[in-house]
mmCIF file of C-alpha atoms in Angstrom:
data_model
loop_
_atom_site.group_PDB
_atom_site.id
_atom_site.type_symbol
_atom_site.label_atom_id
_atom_site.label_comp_id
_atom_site.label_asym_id
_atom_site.label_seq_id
_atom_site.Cartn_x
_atom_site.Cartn_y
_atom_site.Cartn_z
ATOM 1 C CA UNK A 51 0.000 0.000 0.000
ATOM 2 C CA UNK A 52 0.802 3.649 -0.685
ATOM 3 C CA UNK A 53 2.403 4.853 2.482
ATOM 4 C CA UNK A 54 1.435 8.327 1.968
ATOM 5 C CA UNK A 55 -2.750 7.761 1.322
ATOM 6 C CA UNK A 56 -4.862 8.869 3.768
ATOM 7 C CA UNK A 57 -2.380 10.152 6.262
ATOM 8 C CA UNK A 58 -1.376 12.705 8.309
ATOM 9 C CA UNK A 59 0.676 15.134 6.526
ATOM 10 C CA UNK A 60 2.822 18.452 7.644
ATOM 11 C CA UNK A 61 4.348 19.645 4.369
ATOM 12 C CA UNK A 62 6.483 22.636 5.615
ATOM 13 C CA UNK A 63 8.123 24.935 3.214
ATOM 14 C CA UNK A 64 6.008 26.643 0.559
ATOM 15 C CA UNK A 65 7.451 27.777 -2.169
ATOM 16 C CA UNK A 66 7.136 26.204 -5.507
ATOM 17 C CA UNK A 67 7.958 22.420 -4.800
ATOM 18 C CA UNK A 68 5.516 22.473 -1.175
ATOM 19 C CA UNK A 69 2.662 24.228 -2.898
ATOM 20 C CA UNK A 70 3.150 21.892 -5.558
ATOM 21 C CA UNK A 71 3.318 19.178 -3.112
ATOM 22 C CA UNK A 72 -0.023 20.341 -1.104
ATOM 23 C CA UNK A 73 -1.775 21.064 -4.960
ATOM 24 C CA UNK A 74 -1.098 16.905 -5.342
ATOM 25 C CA UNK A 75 -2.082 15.916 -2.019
ATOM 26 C CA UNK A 76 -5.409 17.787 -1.374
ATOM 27 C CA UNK A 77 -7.731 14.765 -1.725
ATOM 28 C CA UNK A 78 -5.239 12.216 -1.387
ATOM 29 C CA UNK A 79 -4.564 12.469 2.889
ATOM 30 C CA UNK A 80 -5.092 14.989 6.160
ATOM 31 C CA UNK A 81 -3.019 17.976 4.746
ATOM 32 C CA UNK A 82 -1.219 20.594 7.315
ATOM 33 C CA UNK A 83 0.952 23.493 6.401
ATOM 34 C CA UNK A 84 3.660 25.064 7.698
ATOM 35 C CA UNK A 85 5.924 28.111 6.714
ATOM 36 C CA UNK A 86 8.619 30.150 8.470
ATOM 37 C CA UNK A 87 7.055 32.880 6.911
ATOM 38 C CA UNK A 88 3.407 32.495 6.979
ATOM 39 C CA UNK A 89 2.244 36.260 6.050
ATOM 40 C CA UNK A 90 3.776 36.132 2.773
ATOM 41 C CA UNK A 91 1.281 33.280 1.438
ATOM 42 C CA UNK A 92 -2.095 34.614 0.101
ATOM 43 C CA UNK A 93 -3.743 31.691 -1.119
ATOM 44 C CA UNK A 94 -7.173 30.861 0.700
ATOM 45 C CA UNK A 95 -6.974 27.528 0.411
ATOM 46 C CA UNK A 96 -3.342 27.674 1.691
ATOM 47 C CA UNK A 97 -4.576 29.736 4.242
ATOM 48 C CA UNK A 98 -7.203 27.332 4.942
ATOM 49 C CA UNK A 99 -4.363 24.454 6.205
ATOM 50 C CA UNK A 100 -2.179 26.934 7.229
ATOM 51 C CA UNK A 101 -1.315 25.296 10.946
ATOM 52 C CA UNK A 102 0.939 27.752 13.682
ATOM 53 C CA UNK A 103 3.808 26.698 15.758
ATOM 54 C CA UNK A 104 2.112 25.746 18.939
ATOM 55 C CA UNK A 105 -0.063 23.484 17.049
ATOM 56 C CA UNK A 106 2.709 21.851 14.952
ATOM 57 C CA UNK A 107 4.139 20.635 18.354
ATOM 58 C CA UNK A 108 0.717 19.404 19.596
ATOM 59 C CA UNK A 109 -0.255 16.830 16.751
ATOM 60 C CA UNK A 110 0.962 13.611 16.005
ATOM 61 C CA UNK A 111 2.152 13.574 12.289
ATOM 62 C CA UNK A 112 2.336 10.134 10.107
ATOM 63 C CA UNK A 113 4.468 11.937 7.792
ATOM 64 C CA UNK A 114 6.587 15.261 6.910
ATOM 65 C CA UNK A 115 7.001 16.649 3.355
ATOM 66 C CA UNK A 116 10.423 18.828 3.227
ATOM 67 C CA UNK A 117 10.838 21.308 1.028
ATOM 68 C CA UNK A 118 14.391 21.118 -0.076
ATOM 69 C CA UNK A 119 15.387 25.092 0.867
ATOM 70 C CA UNK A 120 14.422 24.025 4.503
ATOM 71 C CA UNK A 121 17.498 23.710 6.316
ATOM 72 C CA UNK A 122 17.114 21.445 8.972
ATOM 73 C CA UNK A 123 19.538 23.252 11.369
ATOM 74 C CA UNK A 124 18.524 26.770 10.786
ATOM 75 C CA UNK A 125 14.654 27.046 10.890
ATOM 76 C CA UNK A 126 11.784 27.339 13.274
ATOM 77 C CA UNK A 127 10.914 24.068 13.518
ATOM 78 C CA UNK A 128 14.508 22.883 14.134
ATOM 79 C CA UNK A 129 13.731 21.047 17.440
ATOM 80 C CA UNK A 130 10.928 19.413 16.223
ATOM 81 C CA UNK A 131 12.112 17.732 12.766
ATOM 82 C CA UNK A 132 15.520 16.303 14.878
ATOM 83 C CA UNK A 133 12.860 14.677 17.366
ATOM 84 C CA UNK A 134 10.314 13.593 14.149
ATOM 85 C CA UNK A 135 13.630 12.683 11.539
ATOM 86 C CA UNK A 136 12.574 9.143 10.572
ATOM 87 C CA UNK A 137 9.369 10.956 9.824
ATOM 88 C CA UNK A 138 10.858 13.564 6.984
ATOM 89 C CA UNK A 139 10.649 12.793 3.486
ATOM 90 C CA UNK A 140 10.824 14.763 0.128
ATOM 91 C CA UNK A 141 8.675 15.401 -2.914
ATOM 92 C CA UNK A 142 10.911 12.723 -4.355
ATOM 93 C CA UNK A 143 9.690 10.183 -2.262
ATOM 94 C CA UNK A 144 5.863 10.887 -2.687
ATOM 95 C CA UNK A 145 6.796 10.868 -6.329
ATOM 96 C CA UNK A 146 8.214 7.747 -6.780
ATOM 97 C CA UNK A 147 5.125 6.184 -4.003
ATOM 98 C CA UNK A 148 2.775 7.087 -6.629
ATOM 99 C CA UNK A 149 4.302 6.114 -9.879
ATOM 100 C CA UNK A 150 7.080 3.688 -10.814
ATOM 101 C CA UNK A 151 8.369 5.997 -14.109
ATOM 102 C CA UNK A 152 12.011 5.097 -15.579
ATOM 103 C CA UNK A 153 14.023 8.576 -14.276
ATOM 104 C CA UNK A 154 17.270 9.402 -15.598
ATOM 105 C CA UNK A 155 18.442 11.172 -12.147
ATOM 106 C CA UNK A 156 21.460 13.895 -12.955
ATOM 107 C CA UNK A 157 23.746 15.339 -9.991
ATOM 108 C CA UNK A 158 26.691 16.918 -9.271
ATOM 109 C CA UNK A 159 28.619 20.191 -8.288
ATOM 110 C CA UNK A 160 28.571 21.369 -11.523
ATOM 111 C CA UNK A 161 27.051 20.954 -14.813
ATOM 112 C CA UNK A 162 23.515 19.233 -14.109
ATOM 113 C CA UNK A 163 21.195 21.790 -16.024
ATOM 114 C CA UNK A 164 22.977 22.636 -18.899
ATOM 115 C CA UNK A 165 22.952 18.077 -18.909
ATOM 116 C CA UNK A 166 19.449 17.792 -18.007
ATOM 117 C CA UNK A 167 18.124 20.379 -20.167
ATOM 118 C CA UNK A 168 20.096 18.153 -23.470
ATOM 119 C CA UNK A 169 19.359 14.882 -21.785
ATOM 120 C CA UNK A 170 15.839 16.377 -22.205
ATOM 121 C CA UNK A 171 15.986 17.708 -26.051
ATOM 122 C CA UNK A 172 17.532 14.217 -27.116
ATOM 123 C CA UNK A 173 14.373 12.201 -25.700
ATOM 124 C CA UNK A 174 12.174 14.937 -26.811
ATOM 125 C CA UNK A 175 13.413 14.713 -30.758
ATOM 126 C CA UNK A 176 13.355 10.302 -30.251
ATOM 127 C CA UNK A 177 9.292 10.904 -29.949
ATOM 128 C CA UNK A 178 9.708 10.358 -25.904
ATOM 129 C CA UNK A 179 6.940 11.140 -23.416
ATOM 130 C CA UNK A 180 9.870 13.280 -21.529
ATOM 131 C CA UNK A 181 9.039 15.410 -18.488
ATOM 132 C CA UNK A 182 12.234 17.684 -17.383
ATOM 133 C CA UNK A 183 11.508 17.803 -13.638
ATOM 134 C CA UNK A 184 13.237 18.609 -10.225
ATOM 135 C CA UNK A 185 16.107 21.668 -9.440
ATOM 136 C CA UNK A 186 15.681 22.929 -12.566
ATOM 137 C CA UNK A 187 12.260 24.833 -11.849
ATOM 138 C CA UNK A 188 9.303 22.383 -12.741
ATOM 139 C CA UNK A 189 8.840 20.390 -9.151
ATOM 140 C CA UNK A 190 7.987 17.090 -9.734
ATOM 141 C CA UNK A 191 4.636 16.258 -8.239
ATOM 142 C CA UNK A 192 3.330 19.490 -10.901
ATOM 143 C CA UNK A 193 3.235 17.483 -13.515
ATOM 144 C CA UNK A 194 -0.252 16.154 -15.153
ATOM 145 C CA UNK A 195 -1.035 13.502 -16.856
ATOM 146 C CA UNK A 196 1.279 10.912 -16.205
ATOM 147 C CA UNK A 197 1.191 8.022 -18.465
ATOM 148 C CA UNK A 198 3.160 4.768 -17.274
ATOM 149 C CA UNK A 199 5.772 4.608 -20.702
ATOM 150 C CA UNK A 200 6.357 8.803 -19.395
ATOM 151 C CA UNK A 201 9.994 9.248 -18.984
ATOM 152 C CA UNK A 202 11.738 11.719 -16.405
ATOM 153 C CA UNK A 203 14.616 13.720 -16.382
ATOM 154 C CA UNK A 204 15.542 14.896 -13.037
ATOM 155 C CA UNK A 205 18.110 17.545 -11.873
ATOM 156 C CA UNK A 206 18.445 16.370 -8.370
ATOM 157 C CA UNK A 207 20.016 18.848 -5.652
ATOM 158 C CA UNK A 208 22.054 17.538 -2.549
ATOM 159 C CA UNK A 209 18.987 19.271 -0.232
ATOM 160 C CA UNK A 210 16.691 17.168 -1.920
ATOM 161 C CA UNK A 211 18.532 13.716 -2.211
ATOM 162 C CA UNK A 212 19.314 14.515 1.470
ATOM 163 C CA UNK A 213 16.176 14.224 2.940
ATOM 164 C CA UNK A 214 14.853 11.318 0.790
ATOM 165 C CA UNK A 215 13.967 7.852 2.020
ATOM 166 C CA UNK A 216 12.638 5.265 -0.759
ATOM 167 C CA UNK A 217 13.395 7.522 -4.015
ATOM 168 C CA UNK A 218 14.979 5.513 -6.683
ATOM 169 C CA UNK A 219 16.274 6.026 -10.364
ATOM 170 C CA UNK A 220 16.847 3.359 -12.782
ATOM 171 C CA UNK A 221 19.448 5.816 -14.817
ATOM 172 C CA UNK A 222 21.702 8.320 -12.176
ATOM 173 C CA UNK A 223 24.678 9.686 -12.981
ATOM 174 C CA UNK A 224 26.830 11.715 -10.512
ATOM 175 C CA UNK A 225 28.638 14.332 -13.266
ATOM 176 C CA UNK A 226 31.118 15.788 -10.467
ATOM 177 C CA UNK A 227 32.427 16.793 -7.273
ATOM 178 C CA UNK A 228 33.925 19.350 -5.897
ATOM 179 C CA UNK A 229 33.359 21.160 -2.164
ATOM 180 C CA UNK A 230 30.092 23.034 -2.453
ATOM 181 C CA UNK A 231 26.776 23.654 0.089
ATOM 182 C CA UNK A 232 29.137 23.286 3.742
ATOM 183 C CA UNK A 233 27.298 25.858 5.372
ATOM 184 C CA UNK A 234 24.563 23.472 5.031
ATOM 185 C CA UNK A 235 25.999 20.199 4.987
ATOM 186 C CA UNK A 236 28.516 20.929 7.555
ATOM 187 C CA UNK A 237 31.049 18.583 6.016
ATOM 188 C CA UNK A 238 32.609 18.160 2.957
ATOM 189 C CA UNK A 239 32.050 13.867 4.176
ATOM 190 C CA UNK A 240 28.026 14.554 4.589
ATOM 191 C CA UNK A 241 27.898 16.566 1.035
ATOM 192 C CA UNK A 242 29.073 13.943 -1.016
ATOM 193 C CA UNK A 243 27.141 10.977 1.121
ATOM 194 C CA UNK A 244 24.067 13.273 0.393
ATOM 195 C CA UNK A 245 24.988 12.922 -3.357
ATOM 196 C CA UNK A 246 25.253 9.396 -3.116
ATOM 197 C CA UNK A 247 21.953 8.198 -1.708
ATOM 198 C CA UNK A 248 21.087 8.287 -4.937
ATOM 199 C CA UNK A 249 23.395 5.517 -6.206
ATOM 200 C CA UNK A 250 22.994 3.497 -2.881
ATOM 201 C CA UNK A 251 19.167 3.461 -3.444
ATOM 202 C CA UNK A 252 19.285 1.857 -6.595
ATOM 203 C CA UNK A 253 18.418 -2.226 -7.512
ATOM 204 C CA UNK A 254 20.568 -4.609 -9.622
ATOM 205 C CA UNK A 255 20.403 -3.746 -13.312
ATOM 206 C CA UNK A 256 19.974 -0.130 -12.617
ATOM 207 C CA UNK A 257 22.881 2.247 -14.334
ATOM 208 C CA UNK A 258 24.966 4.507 -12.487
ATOM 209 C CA UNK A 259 27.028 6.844 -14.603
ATOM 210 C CA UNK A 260 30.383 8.537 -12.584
ATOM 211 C CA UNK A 261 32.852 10.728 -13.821
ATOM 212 C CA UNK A 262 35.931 8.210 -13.724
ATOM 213 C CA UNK A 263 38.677 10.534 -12.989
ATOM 214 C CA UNK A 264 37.173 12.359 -10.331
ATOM 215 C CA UNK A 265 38.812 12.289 -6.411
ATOM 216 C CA UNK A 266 35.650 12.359 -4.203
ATOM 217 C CA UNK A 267 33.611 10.160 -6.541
ATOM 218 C CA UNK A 268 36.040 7.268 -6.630
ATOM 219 C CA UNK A 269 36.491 7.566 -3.034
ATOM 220 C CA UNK A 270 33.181 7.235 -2.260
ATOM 221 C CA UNK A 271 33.151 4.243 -4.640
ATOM 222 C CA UNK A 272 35.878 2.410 -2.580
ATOM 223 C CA UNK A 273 34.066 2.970 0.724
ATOM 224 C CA UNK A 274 30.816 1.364 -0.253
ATOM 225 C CA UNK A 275 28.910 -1.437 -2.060
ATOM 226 C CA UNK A 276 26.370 -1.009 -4.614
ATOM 227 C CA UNK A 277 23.803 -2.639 -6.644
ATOM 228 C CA UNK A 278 23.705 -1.025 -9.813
ATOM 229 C CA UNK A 279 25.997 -1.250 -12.560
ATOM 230 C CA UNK A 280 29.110 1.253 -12.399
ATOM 231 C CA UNK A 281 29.417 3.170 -16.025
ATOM 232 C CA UNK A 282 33.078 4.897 -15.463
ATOM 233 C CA UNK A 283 32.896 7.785 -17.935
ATOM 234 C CA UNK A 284 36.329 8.908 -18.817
ATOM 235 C CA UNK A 285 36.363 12.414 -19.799
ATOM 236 C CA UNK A 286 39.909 12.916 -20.664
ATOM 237 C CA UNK A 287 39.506 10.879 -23.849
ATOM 238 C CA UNK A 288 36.867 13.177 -25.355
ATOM 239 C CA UNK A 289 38.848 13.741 -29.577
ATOM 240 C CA UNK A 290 36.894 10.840 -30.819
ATOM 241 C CA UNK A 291 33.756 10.747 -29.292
ATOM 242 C CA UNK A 292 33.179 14.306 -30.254
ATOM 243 C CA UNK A 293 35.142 14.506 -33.657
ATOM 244 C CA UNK A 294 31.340 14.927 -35.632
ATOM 245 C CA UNK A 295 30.402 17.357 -32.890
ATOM 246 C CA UNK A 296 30.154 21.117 -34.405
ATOM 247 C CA UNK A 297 28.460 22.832 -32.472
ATOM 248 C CA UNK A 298 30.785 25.673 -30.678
ATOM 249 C CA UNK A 299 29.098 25.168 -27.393
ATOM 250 C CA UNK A 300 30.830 22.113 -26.623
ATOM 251 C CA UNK A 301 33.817 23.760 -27.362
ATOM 252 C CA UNK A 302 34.090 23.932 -23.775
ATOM 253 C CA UNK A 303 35.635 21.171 -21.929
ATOM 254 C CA UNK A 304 32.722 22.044 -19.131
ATOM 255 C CA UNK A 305 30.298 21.563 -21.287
ATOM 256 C CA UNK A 306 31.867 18.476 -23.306
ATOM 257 C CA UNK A 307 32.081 16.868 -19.930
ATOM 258 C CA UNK A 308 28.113 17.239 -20.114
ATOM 259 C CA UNK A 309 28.153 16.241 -23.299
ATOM 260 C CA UNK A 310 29.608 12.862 -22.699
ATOM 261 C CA UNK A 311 27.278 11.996 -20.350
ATOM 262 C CA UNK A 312 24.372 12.189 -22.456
ATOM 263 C CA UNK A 313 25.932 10.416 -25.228
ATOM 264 C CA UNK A 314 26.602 7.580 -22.438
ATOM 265 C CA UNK A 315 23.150 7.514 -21.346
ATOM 266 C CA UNK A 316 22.058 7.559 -25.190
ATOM 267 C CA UNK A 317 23.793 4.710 -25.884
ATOM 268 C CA UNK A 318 22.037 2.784 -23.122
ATOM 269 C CA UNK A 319 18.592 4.001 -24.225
ATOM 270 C CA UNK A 320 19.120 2.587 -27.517
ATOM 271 C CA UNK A 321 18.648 6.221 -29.009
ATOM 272 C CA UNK A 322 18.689 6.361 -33.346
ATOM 273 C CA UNK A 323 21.895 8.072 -33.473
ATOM 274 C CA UNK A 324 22.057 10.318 -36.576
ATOM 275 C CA UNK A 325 18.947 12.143 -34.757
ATOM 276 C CA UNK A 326 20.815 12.189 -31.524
ATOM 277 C CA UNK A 327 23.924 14.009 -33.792
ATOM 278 C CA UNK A 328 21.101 16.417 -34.869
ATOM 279 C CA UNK A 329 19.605 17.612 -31.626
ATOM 280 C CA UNK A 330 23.080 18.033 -30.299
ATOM 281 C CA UNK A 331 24.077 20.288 -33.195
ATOM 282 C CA UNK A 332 21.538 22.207 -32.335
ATOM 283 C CA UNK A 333 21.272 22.820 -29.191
ATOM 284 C CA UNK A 334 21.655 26.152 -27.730
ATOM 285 C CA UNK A 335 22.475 25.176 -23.590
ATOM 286 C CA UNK A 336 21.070 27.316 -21.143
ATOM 287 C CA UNK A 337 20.557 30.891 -20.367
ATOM 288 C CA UNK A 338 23.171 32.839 -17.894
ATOM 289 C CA UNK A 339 25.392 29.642 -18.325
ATOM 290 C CA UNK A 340 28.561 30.079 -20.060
#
């Protein structure tokens, strides 16, 4: 059974991913709210499940929804999610409780928009049912109609792979690593095992893609055990994988680092290639990236 029906439910944080949260729960379970900053929201309805402080510590919660910005050390409710912790999880989790979709899961320091956003155009141009979802601005429980061959491309953050439980992804890939997020983290050790809950959560025959030459990524390799099957991407050998690429934004080695990753991925997906070479000519990255 669905472990999130007809429960109990603080979702605290609302900005886009807990309003999009409470807009998928609202006949589904008992919904509460919670904000740190309560006289910003305007909704009625929100208003209507708004719950205060006094009452959060009263009731006896099955569940609590996270929004990723919370920052479990620094906010109101501090005292109350260390007591409730095994209680927390994320808009990942409710996600994947509700439908079993092949994700292809991108992290990193660096890199995993620009990735997502051409992992994204490539299944788009292959006649996909793609969904780009996650950090990159589209939370994942706002997307309709949901068929079960939909595919999703993720851009997962460390604040949201942190605080999930049973989220899985049959495709992740971990582009890089690099010291990034300690004020939240606290430790370069709890960063990097944040990153990495999403390779430990996978089953046998999932893919895991890792950049091969990368410190922090093979030392967290060497330190664990994992199910899924290790794709080592090497990156320094890039001449003939990308000899019939023209287009100057993977001129880069950034962005042919990206690149790489995709074509991995494609390659696993079974992709038609010449129309994989096409996308990628064309393909214009980002906005305010480099």
């Amino acid at each position: 059974m669905n472990i999130f029906l007809n429960k109990k439910i603080l979702i605290y944080g609302l900005g886009k991913s807990g309003l999009a949260t409470f807009n998928f729960f609202k006949n589904k379970s008992d919904i509460f709210l919670y904000d740190d900053y309560q006289s910003k929201i305007m909704s009625l309805e929100v208003q209507k499940r708004l719950i205060n402080y006094k009452n959060v510590l009263k009731k006896n919660f099955d569940h609590i929804i996270l929004s990723p910005g919370i920052d479990i050390n620094k906010c109101k409710l501090s005292n109350f999610l260390k007591k409730n912790y095994f209680k927390i999880y994320s808009d990942l989790d409710v996600f994947y409780s509700f439908f079993k979709n092949d994700c292809i899961t991108i992290t990193g320091t660096n890199g995993k928009s620009t990735t997502c956003q051409l992992m994204y155009e490539v299944l788009l141009k292959q006649k996909f049912d793609v969904r780009l979802v996650g950090n990159i601005g589209n939370p994942i429980l706002s997307i309709k109609k949901v068929k079960k061959k939909t595919v999703f491309v993720i851009e997962a953050s460390s604040y949201q792979l942190e605080y999930s439980k049973i989220f899985r992804s049959k495709y992740a890939a971990i582009l890089n690593l690099s010291p990034d997020h300690i004020e939240r983290h606290k430790t370069l050790s709890s960063y990097v095992k944040a990153k990495f809950k999403l390779l430990k959560s996978q089953h046998k025959g999932n893919l895991a893609f890792v950049k091969k030459d990368d410190f922090l990524i093979n030392k967290q390799l060497k330190s664990n055990n994992y199910n899924s099957k290790i794709i080592k991407i090497d990156t320094k050998k890039k001449k003939k994988l990308l000899k019939n690429i023209k287009n100057s934004y993977f001129f880069t080695e950034t962005n042919q680092e990206n690149l790489l990753f995709v074509l991995e991925i494609s390659k696993n997906l079974n992709l038609k290639k010449n129309l994989l070479i096409k996308t990628i000519q064309k393909f214009n990255g980002l906005k305010y990236r480099q």
